C-alpha positions as a Python dict, from the first residue, in 0.01 Angstrom:
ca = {
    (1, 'X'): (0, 0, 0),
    (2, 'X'): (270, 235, 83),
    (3, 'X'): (404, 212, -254),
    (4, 'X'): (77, 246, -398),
    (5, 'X'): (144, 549, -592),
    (6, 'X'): (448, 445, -792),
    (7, 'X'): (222, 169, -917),
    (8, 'X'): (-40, 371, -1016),
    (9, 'X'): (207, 656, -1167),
    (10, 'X'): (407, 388, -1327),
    (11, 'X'): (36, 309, -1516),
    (12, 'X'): (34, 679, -1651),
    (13, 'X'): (353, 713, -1748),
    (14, 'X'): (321, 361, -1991),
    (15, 'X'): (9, 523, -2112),
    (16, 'X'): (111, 792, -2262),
    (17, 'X'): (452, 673, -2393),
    (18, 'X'): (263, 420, -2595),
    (19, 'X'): (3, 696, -2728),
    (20, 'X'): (286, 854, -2815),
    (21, 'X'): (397, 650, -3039),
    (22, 'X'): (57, 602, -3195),
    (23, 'X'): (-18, 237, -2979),
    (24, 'X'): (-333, 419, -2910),
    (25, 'X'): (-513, 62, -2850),
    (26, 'X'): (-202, -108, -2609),
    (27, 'X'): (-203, 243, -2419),
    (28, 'X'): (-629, 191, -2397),
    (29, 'X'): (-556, -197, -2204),
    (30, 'X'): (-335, -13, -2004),
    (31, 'X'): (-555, 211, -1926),
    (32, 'X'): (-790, -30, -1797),
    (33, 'X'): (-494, -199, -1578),
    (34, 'X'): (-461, 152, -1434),
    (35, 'X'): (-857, 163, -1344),
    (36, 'X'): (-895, -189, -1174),
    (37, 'X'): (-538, -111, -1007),
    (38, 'X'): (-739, 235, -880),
    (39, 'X'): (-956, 14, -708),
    (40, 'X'): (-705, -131, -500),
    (41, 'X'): (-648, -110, -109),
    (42, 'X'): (-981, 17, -51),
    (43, 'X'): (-996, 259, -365),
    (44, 'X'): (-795, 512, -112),
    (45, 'X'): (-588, 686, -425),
    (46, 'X'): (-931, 659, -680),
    (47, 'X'): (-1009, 1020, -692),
    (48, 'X'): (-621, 1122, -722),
    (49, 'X'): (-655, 952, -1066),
    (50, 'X'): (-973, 902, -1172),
    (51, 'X'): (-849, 1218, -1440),
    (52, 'X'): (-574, 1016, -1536),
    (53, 'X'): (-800, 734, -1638),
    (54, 'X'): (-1044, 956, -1833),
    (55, 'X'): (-733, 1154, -1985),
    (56, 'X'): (-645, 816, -2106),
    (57, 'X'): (-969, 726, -2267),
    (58, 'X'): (-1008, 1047, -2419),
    (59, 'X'): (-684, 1097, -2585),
    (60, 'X'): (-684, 756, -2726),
    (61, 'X'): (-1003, 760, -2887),
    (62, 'X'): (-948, 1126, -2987),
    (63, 'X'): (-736, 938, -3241),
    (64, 'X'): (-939, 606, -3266),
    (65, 'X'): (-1293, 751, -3262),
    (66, 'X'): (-1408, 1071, -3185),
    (67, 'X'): (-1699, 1050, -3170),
    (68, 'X'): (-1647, 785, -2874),
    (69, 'X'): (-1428, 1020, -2708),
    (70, 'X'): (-1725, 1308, -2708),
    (71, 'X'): (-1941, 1054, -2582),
    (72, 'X'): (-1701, 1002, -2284),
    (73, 'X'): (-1699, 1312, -2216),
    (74, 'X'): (-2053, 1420, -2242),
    (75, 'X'): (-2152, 1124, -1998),
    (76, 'X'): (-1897, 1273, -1751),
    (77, 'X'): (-2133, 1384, -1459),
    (78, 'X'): (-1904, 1702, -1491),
    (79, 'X'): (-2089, 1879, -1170),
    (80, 'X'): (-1999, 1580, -908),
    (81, 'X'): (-1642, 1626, -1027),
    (82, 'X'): (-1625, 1976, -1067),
    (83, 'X'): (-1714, 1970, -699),
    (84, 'X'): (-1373, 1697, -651),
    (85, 'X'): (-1141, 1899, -821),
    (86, 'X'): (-1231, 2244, -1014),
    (87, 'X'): (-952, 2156, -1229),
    (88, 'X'): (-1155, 1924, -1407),
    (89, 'X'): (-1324, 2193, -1581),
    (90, 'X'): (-1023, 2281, -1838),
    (91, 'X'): (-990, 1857, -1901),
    (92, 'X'): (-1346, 1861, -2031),
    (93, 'X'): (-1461, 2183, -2193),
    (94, 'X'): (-1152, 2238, -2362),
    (95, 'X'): (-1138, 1809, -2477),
    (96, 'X'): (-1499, 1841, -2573),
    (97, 'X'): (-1432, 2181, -2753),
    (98, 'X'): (-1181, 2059, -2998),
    (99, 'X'): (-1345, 1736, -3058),
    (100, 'X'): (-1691, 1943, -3160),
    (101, 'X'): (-1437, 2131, -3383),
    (102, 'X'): (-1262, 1828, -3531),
    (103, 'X'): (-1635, 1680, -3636),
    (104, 'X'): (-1725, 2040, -3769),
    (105, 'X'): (-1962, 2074, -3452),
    (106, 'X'): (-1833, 2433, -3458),
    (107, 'X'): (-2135, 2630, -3261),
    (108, 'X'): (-2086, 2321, -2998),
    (109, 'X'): (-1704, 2359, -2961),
    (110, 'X'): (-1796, 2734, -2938),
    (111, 'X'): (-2029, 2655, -2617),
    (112, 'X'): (-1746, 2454, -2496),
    (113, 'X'): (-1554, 2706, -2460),
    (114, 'X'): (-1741, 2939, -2345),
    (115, 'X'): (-1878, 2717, -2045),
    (116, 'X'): (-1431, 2707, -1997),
    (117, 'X'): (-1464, 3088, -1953),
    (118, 'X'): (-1707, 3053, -1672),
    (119, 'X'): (-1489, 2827, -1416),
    (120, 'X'): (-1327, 2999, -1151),
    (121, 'X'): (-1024, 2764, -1231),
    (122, 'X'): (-997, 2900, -1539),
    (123, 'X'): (-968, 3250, -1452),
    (124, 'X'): (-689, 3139, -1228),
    (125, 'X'): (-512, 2968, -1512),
    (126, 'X'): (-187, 3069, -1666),
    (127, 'X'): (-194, 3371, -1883),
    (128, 'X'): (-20, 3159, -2171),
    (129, 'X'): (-286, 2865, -2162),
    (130, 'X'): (-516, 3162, -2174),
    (131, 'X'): (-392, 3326, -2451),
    (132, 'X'): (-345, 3000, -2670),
    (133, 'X'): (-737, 2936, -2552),
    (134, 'X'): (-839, 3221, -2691),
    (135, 'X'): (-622, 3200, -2985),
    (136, 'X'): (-830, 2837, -3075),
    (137, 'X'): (-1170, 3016, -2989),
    (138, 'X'): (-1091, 3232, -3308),
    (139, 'X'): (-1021, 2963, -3522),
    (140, 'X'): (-1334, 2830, -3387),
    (141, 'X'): (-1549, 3132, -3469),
    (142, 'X'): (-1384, 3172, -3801),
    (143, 'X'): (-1470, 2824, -3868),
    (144, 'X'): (-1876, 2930, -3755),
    (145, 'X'): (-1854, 3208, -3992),
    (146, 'X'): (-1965, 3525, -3789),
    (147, 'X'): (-1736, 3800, -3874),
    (148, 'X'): (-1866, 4018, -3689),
    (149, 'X'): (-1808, 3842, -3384),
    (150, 'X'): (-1449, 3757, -3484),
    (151, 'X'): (-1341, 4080, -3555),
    (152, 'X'): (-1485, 4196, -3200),
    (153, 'X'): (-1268, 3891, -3045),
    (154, 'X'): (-981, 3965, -3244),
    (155, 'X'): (-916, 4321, -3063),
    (156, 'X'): (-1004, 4181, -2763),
    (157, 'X'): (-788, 3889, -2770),
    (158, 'X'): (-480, 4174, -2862),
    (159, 'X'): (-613, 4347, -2540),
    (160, 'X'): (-654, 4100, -2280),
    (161, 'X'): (-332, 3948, -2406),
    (162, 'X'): (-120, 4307, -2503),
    (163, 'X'): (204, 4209, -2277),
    (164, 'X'): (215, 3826, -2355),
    (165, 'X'): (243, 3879, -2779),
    (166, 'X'): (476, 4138, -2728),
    (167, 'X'): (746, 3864, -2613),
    (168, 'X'): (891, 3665, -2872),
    (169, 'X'): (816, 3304, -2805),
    (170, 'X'): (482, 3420, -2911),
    (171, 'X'): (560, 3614, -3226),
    (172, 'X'): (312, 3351, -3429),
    (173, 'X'): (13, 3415, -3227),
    (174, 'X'): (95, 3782, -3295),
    (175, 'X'): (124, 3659, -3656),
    (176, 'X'): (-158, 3470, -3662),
    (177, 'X'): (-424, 3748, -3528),
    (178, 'X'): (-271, 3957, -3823),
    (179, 'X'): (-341, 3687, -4064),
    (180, 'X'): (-711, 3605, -3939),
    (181, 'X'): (-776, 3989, -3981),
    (182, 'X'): (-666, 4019, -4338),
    (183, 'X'): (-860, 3623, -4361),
    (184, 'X'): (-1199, 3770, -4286),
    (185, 'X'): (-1158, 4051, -4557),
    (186, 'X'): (-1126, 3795, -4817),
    (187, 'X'): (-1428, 3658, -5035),
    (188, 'X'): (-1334, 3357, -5135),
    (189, 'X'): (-915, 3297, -4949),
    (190, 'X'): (-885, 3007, -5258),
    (191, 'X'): (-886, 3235, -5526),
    (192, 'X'): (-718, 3520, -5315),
    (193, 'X'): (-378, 3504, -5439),
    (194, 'X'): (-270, 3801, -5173),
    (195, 'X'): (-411, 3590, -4882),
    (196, 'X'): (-286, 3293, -4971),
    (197, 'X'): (55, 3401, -4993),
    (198, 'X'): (72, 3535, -4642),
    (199, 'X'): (-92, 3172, -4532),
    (200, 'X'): (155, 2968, -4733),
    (201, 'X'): (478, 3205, -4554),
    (202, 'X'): (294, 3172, -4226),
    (203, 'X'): (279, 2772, -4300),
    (204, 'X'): (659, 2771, -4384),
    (205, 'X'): (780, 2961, -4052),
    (206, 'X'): (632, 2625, -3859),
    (207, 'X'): (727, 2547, -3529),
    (208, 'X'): (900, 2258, -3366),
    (209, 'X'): (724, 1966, -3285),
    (210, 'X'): (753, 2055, -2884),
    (211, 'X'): (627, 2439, -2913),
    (212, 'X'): (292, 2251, -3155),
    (213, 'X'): (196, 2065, -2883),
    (214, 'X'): (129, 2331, -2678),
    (215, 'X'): (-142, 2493, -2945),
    (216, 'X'): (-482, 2375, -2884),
    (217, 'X'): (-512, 2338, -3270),
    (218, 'X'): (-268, 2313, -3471),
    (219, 'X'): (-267, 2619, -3683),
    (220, 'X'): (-33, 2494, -3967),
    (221, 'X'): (-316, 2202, -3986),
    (222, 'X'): (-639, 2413, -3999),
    (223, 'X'): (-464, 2669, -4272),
    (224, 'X'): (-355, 2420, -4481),
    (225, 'X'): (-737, 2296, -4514),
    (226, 'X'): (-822, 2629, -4567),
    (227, 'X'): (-620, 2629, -4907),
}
């Protein structure tokens, strides 16, 4: 029992090693090992990782089946563990929000977000999780087609976040807000030679793999749709 823990943190760490490096069905049995081993010595570490187990799930079938993975996360009784842990909050409106965007659901992964907005915890979150938040909630909207409503976020977005895209690790962000302005003054971007241009040179500055993981979607993805 006293080593518990290890066991259990042992589980997670062979979870994600082997969805990252796309075993996304091996890290899923393991995922299960890590439930039943939850159960263990009374259950006494369940709640300490019952978001481990559902991060597992989710991630998985985010690549397997996503539309299994929304369904996890929809039948999440999100209020009883909202009252557990707050924290929970940013694991499923911000899952369920790029999963609604991945199927197209974009006034749902909208919603998402904006039920994220509302949790203390989130408020309390780091400015740069913030700021890459709000970053995807324009894709999002520009995805929905309001303009009006983009435009509006845009400036506030270069408000709220003024300091942070100042500083250079965030130059594409900056970048990107400058793109999605000149974006929604385009007709028709596929026969916009201008605006496809400045998409193509965003596309080649790219990032390394490390600094795309951090963007809640992946911009060089969703522009290269776009074209």
């Amino acid at each position: 029992k006293g080593q518990h823990g290890v066991k259990l943190e042992m589980f997670t760490y062979i979870i994600n090693c082997l969805f990252k490096i796309d075993k996304y069905n091996e890290s899923l049995e393991y995922a299960e090992k890590l439930k039943e081993a939850m159960l263990e010595h009374d259950a006494f570490l369940y709640d300490k990782y019952l978001l481990f187990y559902y991060n597992s799930l989710v991630i998985n079938y985010s690549e397997l089946n996503k539309s299994k993975a929304i369904d996890i996360l929809e039948g999440l009784d999100w209020k009883a563990l909202l009252e557990k842990n707050p924290y929970y909050a940013q694991f499923i409106f911000l899952n369920l929000a790029v999963l609604y965007f991945d199927t197209k659901q974009y006034d749902k992964a909208i919603k998402a977000i904006i039920k994220l907005h509302l949790q203390d915890s989130f408020k309390q979150a780091d400015e740069s999780f913030r700021m890459k938040i709000a970053i995807a909630e324009l894709i999002m909207r520009y995805q929905d087609g309001d303009w009006d409503i983009l435009a509006y976020k845009i400036e506030q977005t270069k408000r709220d976040f003024k300091k942070m895209l100042r500083e250079t690790e965030n130059k594409r962000e900056t970048e990107l807000l400058k793109l999605l302005k000149a974006m929604i003054k385009s007709f028709n971007i596929k026969k916009d030679d201008k605006v496809k241009r400045q998409i193509k040179a965003f596309i080649a500055q790219g990032r390394n793999e490390e600094e795309n993981d951090k963007e809640i979607i992946k911009y060089n993805d969703w522009l290269n749709m776009l074209i």
